[in-house]
mmCIF file of C-alpha atoms in Angstrom:
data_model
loop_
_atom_site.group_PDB
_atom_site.id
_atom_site.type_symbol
_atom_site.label_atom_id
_atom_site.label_comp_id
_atom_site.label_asym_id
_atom_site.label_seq_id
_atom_site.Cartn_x
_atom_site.Cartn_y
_atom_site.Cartn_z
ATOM 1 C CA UNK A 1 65.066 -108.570 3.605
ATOM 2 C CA UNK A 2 66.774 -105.116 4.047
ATOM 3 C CA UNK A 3 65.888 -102.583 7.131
ATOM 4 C CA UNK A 4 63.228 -100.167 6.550
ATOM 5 C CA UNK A 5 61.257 -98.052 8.856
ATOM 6 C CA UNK A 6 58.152 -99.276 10.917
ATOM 7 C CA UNK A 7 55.514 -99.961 8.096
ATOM 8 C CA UNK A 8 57.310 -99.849 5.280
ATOM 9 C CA UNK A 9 58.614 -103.086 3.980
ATOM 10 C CA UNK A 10 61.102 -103.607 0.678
ATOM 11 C CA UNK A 11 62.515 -106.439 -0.747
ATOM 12 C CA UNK A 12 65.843 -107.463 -2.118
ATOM 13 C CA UNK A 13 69.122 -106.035 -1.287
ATOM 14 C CA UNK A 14 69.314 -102.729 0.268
ATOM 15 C CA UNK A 15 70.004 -99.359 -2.006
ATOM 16 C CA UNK A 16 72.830 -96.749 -1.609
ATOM 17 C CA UNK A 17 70.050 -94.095 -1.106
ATOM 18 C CA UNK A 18 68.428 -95.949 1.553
ATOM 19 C CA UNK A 19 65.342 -98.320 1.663
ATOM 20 C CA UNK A 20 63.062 -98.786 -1.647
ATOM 21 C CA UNK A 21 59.484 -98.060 -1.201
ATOM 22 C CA UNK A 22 56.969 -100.871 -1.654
ATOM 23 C CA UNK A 23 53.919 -100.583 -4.351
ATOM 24 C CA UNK A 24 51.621 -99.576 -1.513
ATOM 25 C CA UNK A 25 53.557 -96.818 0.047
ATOM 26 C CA UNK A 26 53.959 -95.325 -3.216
ATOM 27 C CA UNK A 27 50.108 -95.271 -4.449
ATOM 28 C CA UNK A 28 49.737 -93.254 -0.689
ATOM 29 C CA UNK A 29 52.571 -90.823 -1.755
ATOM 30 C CA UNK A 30 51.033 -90.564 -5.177
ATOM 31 C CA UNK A 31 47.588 -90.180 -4.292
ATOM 32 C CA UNK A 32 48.357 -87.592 -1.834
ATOM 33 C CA UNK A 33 50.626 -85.165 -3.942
ATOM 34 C CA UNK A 34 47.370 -85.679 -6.408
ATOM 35 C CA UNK A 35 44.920 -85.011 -3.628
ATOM 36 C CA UNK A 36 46.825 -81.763 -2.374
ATOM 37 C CA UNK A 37 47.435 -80.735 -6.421
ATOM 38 C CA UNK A 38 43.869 -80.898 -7.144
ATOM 39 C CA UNK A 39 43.024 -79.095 -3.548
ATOM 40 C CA UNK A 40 46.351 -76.033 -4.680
ATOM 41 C CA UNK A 41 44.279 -76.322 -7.981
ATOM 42 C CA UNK A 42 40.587 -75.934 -6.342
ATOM 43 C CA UNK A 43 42.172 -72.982 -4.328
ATOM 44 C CA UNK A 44 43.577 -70.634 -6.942
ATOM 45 C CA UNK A 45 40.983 -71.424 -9.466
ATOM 46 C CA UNK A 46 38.672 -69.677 -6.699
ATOM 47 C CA UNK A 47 41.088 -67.477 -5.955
ATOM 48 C CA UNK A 48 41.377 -66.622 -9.682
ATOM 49 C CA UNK A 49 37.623 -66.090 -10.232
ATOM 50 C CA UNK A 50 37.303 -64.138 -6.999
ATOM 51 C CA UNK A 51 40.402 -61.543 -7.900
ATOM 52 C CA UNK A 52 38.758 -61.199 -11.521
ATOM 53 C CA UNK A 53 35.020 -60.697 -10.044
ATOM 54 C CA UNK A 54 36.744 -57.945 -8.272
ATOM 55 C CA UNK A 55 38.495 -56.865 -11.225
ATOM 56 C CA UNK A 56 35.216 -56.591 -12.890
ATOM 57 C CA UNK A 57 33.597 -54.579 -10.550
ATOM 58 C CA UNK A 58 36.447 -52.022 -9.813
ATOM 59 C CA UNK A 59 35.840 -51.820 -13.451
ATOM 60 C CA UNK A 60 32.306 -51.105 -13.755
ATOM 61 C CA UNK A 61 32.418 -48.836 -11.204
ATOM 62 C CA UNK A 62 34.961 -46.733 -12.781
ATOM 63 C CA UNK A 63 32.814 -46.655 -15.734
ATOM 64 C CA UNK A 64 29.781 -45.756 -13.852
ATOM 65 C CA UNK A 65 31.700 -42.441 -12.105
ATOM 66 C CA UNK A 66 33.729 -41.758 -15.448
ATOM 67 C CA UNK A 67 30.035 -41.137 -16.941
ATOM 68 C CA UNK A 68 28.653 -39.282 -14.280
ATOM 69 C CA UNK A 69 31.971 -37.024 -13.854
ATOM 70 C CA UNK A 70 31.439 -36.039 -17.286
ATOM 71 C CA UNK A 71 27.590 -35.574 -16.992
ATOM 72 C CA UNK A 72 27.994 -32.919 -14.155
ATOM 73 C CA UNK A 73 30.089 -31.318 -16.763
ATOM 74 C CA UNK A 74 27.547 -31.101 -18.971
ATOM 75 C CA UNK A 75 25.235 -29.781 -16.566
ATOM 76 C CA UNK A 76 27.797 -27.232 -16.061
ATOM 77 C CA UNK A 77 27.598 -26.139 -19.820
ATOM 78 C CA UNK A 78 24.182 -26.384 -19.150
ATOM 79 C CA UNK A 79 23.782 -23.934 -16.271
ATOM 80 C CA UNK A 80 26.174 -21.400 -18.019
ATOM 81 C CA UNK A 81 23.672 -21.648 -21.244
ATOM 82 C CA UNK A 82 21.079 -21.107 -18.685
ATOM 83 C CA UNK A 83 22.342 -18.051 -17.294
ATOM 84 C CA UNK A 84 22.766 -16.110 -20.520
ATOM 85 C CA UNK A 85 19.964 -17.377 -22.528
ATOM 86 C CA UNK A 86 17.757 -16.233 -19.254
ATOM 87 C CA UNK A 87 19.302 -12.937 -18.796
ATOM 88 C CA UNK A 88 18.231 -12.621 -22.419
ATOM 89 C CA UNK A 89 15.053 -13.125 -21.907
ATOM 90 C CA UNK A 90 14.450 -10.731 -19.446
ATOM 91 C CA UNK A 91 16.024 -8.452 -22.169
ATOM 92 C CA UNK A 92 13.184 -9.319 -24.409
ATOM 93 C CA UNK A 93 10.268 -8.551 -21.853
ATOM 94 C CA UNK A 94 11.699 -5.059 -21.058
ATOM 95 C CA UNK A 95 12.480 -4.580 -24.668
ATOM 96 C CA UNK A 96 8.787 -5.687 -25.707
ATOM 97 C CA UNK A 97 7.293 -3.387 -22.820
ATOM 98 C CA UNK A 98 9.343 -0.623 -23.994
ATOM 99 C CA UNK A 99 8.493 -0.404 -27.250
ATOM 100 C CA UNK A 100 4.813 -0.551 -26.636
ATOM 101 C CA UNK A 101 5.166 2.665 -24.459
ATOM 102 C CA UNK A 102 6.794 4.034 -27.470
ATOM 103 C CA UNK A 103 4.787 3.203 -29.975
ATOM 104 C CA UNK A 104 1.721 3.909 -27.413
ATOM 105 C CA UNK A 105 3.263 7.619 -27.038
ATOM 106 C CA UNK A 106 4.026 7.879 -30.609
ATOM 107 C CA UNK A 107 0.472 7.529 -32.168
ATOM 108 C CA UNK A 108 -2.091 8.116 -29.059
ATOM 109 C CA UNK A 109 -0.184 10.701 -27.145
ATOM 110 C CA UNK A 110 1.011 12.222 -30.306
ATOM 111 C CA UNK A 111 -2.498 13.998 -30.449
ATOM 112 C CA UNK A 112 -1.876 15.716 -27.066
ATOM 113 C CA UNK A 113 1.541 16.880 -28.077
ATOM 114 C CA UNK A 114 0.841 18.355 -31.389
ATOM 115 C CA UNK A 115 -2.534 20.279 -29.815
ATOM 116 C CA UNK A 116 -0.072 21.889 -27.368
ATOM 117 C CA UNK A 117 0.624 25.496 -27.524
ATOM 118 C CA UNK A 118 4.937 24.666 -28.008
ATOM 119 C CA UNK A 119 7.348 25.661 -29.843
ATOM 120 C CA UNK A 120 8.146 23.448 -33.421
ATOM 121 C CA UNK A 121 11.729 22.786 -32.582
ATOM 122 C CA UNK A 122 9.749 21.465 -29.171
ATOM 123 C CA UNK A 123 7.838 19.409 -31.053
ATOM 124 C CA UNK A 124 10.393 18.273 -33.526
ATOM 125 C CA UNK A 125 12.826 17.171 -30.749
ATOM 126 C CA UNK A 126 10.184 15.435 -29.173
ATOM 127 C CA UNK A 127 9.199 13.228 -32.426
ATOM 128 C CA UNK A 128 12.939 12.876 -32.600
ATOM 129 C CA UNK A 129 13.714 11.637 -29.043
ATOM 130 C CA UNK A 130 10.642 8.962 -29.725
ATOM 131 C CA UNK A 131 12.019 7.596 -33.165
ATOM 132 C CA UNK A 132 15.794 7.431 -31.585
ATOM 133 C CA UNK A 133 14.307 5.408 -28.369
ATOM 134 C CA UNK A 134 11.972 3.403 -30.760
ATOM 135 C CA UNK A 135 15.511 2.353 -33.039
ATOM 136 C CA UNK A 136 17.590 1.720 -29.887
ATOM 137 C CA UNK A 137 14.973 -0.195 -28.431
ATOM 138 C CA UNK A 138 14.662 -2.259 -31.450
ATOM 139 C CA UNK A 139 18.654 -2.654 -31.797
ATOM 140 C CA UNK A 140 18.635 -3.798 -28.143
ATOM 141 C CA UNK A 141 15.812 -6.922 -28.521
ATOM 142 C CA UNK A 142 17.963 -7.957 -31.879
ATOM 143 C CA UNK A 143 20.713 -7.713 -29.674
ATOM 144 C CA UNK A 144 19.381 -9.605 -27.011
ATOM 145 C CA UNK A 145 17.880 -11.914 -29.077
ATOM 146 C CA UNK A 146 21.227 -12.381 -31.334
ATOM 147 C CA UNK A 147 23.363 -13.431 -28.061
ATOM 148 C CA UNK A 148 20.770 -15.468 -26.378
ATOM 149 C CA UNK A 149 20.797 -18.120 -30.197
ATOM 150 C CA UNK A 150 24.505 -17.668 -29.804
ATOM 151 C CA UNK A 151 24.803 -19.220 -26.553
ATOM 152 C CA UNK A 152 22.612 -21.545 -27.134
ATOM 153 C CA UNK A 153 24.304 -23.034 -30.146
ATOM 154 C CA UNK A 154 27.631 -22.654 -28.119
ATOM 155 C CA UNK A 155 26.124 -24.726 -25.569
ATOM 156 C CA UNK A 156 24.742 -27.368 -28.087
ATOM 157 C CA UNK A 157 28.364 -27.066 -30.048
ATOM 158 C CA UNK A 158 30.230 -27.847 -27.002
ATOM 159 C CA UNK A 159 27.542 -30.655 -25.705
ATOM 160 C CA UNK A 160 27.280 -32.436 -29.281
ATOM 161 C CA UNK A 161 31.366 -32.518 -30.080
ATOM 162 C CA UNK A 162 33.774 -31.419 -27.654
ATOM 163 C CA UNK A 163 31.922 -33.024 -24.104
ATOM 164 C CA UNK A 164 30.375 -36.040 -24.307
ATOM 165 C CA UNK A 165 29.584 -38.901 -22.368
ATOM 166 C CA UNK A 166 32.539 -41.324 -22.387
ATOM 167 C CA UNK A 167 30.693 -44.445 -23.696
ATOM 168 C CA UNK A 168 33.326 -47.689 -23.673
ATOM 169 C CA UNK A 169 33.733 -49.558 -26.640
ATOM 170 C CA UNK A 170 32.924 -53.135 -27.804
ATOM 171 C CA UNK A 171 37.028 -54.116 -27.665
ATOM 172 C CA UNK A 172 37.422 -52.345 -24.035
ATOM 173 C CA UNK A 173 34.223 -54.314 -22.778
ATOM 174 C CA UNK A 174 34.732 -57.577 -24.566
ATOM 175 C CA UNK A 175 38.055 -57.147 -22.473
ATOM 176 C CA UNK A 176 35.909 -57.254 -19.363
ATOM 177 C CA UNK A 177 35.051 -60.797 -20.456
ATOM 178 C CA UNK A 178 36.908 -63.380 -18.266
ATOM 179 C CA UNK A 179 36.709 -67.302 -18.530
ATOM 180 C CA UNK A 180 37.891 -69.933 -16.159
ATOM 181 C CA UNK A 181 39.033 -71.357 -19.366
ATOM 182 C CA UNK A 182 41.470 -68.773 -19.252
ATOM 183 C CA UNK A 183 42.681 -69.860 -15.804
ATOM 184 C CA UNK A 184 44.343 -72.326 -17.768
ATOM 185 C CA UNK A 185 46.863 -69.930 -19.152
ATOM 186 C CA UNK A 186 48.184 -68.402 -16.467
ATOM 187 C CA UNK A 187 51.141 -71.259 -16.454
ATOM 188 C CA UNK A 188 51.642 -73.670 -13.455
ATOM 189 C CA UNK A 189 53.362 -71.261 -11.044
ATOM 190 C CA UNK A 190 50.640 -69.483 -10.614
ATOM 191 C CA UNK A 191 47.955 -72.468 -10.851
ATOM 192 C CA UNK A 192 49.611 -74.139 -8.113
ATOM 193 C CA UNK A 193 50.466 -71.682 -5.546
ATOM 194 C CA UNK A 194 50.973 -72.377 -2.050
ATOM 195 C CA UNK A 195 49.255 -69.980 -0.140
ATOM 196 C CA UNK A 196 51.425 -68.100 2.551
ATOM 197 C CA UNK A 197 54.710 -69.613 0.824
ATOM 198 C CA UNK A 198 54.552 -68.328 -2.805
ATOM 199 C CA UNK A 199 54.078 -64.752 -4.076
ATOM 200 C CA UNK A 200 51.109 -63.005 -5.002
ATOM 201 C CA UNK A 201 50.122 -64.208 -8.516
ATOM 202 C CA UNK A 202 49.966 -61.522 -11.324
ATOM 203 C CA UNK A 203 46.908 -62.326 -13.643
ATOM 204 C CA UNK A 204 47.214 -62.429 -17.406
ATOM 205 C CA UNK A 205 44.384 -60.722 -18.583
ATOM 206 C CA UNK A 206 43.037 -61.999 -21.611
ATOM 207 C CA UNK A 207 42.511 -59.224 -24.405
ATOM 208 C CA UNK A 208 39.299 -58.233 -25.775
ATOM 209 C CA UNK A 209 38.283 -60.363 -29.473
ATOM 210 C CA UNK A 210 36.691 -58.895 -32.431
ATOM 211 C CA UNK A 211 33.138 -58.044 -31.016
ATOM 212 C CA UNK A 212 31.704 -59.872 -34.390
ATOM 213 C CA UNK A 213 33.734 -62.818 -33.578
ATOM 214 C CA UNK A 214 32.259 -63.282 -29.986
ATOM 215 C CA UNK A 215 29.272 -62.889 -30.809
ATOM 216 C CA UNK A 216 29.155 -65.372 -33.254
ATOM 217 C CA UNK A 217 31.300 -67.793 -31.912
ATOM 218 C CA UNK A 218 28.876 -67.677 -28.461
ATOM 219 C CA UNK A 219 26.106 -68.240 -30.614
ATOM 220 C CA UNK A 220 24.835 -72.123 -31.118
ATOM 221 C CA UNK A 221 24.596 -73.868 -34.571
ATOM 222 C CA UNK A 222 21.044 -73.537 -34.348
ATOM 223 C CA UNK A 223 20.701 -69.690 -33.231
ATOM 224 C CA UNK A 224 23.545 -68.910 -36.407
ATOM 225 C CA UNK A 225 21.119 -70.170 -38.374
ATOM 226 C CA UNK A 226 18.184 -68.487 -37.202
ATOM 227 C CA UNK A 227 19.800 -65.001 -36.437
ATOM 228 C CA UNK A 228 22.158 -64.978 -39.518
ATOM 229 C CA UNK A 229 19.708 -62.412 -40.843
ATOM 230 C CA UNK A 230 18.268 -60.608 -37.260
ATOM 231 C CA UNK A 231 22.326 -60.635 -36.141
ATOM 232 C CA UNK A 232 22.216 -57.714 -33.790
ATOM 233 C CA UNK A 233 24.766 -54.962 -34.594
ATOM 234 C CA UNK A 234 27.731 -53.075 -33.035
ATOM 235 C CA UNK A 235 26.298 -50.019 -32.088
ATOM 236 C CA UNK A 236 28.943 -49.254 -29.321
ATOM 237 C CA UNK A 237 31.763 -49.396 -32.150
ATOM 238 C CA UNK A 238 35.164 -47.372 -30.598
ATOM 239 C CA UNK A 239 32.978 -46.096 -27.829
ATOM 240 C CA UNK A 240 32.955 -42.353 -27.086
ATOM 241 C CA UNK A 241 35.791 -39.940 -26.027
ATOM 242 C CA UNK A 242 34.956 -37.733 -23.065
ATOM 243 C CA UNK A 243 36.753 -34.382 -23.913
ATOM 244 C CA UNK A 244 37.500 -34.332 -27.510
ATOM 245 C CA UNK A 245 40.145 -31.781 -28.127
ATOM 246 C CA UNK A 246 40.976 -32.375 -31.730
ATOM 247 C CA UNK A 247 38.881 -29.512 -32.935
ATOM 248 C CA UNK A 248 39.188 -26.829 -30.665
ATOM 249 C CA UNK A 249 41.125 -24.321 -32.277
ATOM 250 C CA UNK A 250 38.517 -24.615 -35.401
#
């Protein structure tokens, strides 16, 4: 029997490389590289699902400030609508109130001015000055009125095509979906990492399906059956672009 160290024993004549292992020393060397693989597994697959978790969240919150970045634009269109279409409305008041006093002066007080001992061309420049108020009065209300539906439509316009809220598709959030299935495929460098020895692992992220595809393929043989005709649609389709610049110069 060759020389081996203390508590390992071989048989038969002694190797070149050194002493041969028995059957029992190797099932402890095998069972511990398994142990420790399946522990390096345990460890990244959590790692994995915590890093994507994050991922997911970064995400949605991105979302959740990209919408309301572009609704305080809105509610700056808004407040810009706002202070035109009030301004206008003031117009229309004073407009109103001035042509009652005109009309007021025109057919009551007209009495008192024709009964007074004046001149025609008095009188004639006086019937004048009330008709050329009445029309300017009248021009200025349209007026008023004409830029206050103007800015309004502008502000619809603008709210309706060219700002809007941006609204992710089906593809970008089917893209959000992550499996531990797809752990699987993120080869064996990175599914067996030694932490503190290897480098940081760079996730493949798995691209977003067609949205009809998985939905039916999460869907049970059963529920197919049942919803084939109730199957609910894609209503998020491409999504919505914030700023949509392709018809600005219309």
């Amino acid at each position: 029997q060759a020389w081996a160290p203390p508590g390992v024993f071989c048989e038969g004549p002694p190797c070149a490389g050194g002493a041969r292992l028995s059957s029992g020393a190797m099932v402890e060397v095998l069972t511990a590289f398994g142990v420790s693989a399946k522990e390096l597994f345990a460890y990244n697959r959590d790692y994995y699902a915590f890093d994507q978790k994050q991922r997911l969240d970064r995400e949605m919150l991105r979302l959740e400030m990209q919408i309301k970045r572009f609704d305080l634009f809105r509610d700056d269109i808004r407040d810009l609508v706002e202070l035109t279409t009030s301004k206008m409305e003031m117009y229309h008041m004073v407009g109103a109130l001035c042509l009652e006093f005109c009309v007021a002066i025109y057919t009551e007080g007209a009495e008192i001015a024709w009964i007074a001992p004046a001149p025609p061309f008095i009188k004639a420049c006086y019937s004048m000055s009330l008709a050329s108020a009445f029309c300017y009065i009248i021009l200025a209300v349209w007026l008023s009125m004409h830029a206050s539906v103007s800015a309004h439509s502008f502000g619809v316009r603008l709210l309706t095509r060219f700002v809007r809220l941006p609204i992710p598709g089906s593809q970008q959030v089917n893209s959000l979906n992550v499996r531990l299935a797809d752990f699987e495929q993120q080869g064996i460098n990175n599914a067996l990492r030694v932490p503190f020895i290897g480098p940081a692992q760079k996730w493949q992220q798995r691209q977003g399906p067609d949205p009809s595809a998985e939905c039916e393929s999460d869907l049970g043989e059963e529920e197919r059956g049942e919803d084939d005709d109730m199957r609910q649609q894609d209503l998020l389709g491409t999504g919505e672009v914030g700023i949509n610049d392709h018809d600005l110069t219309d």
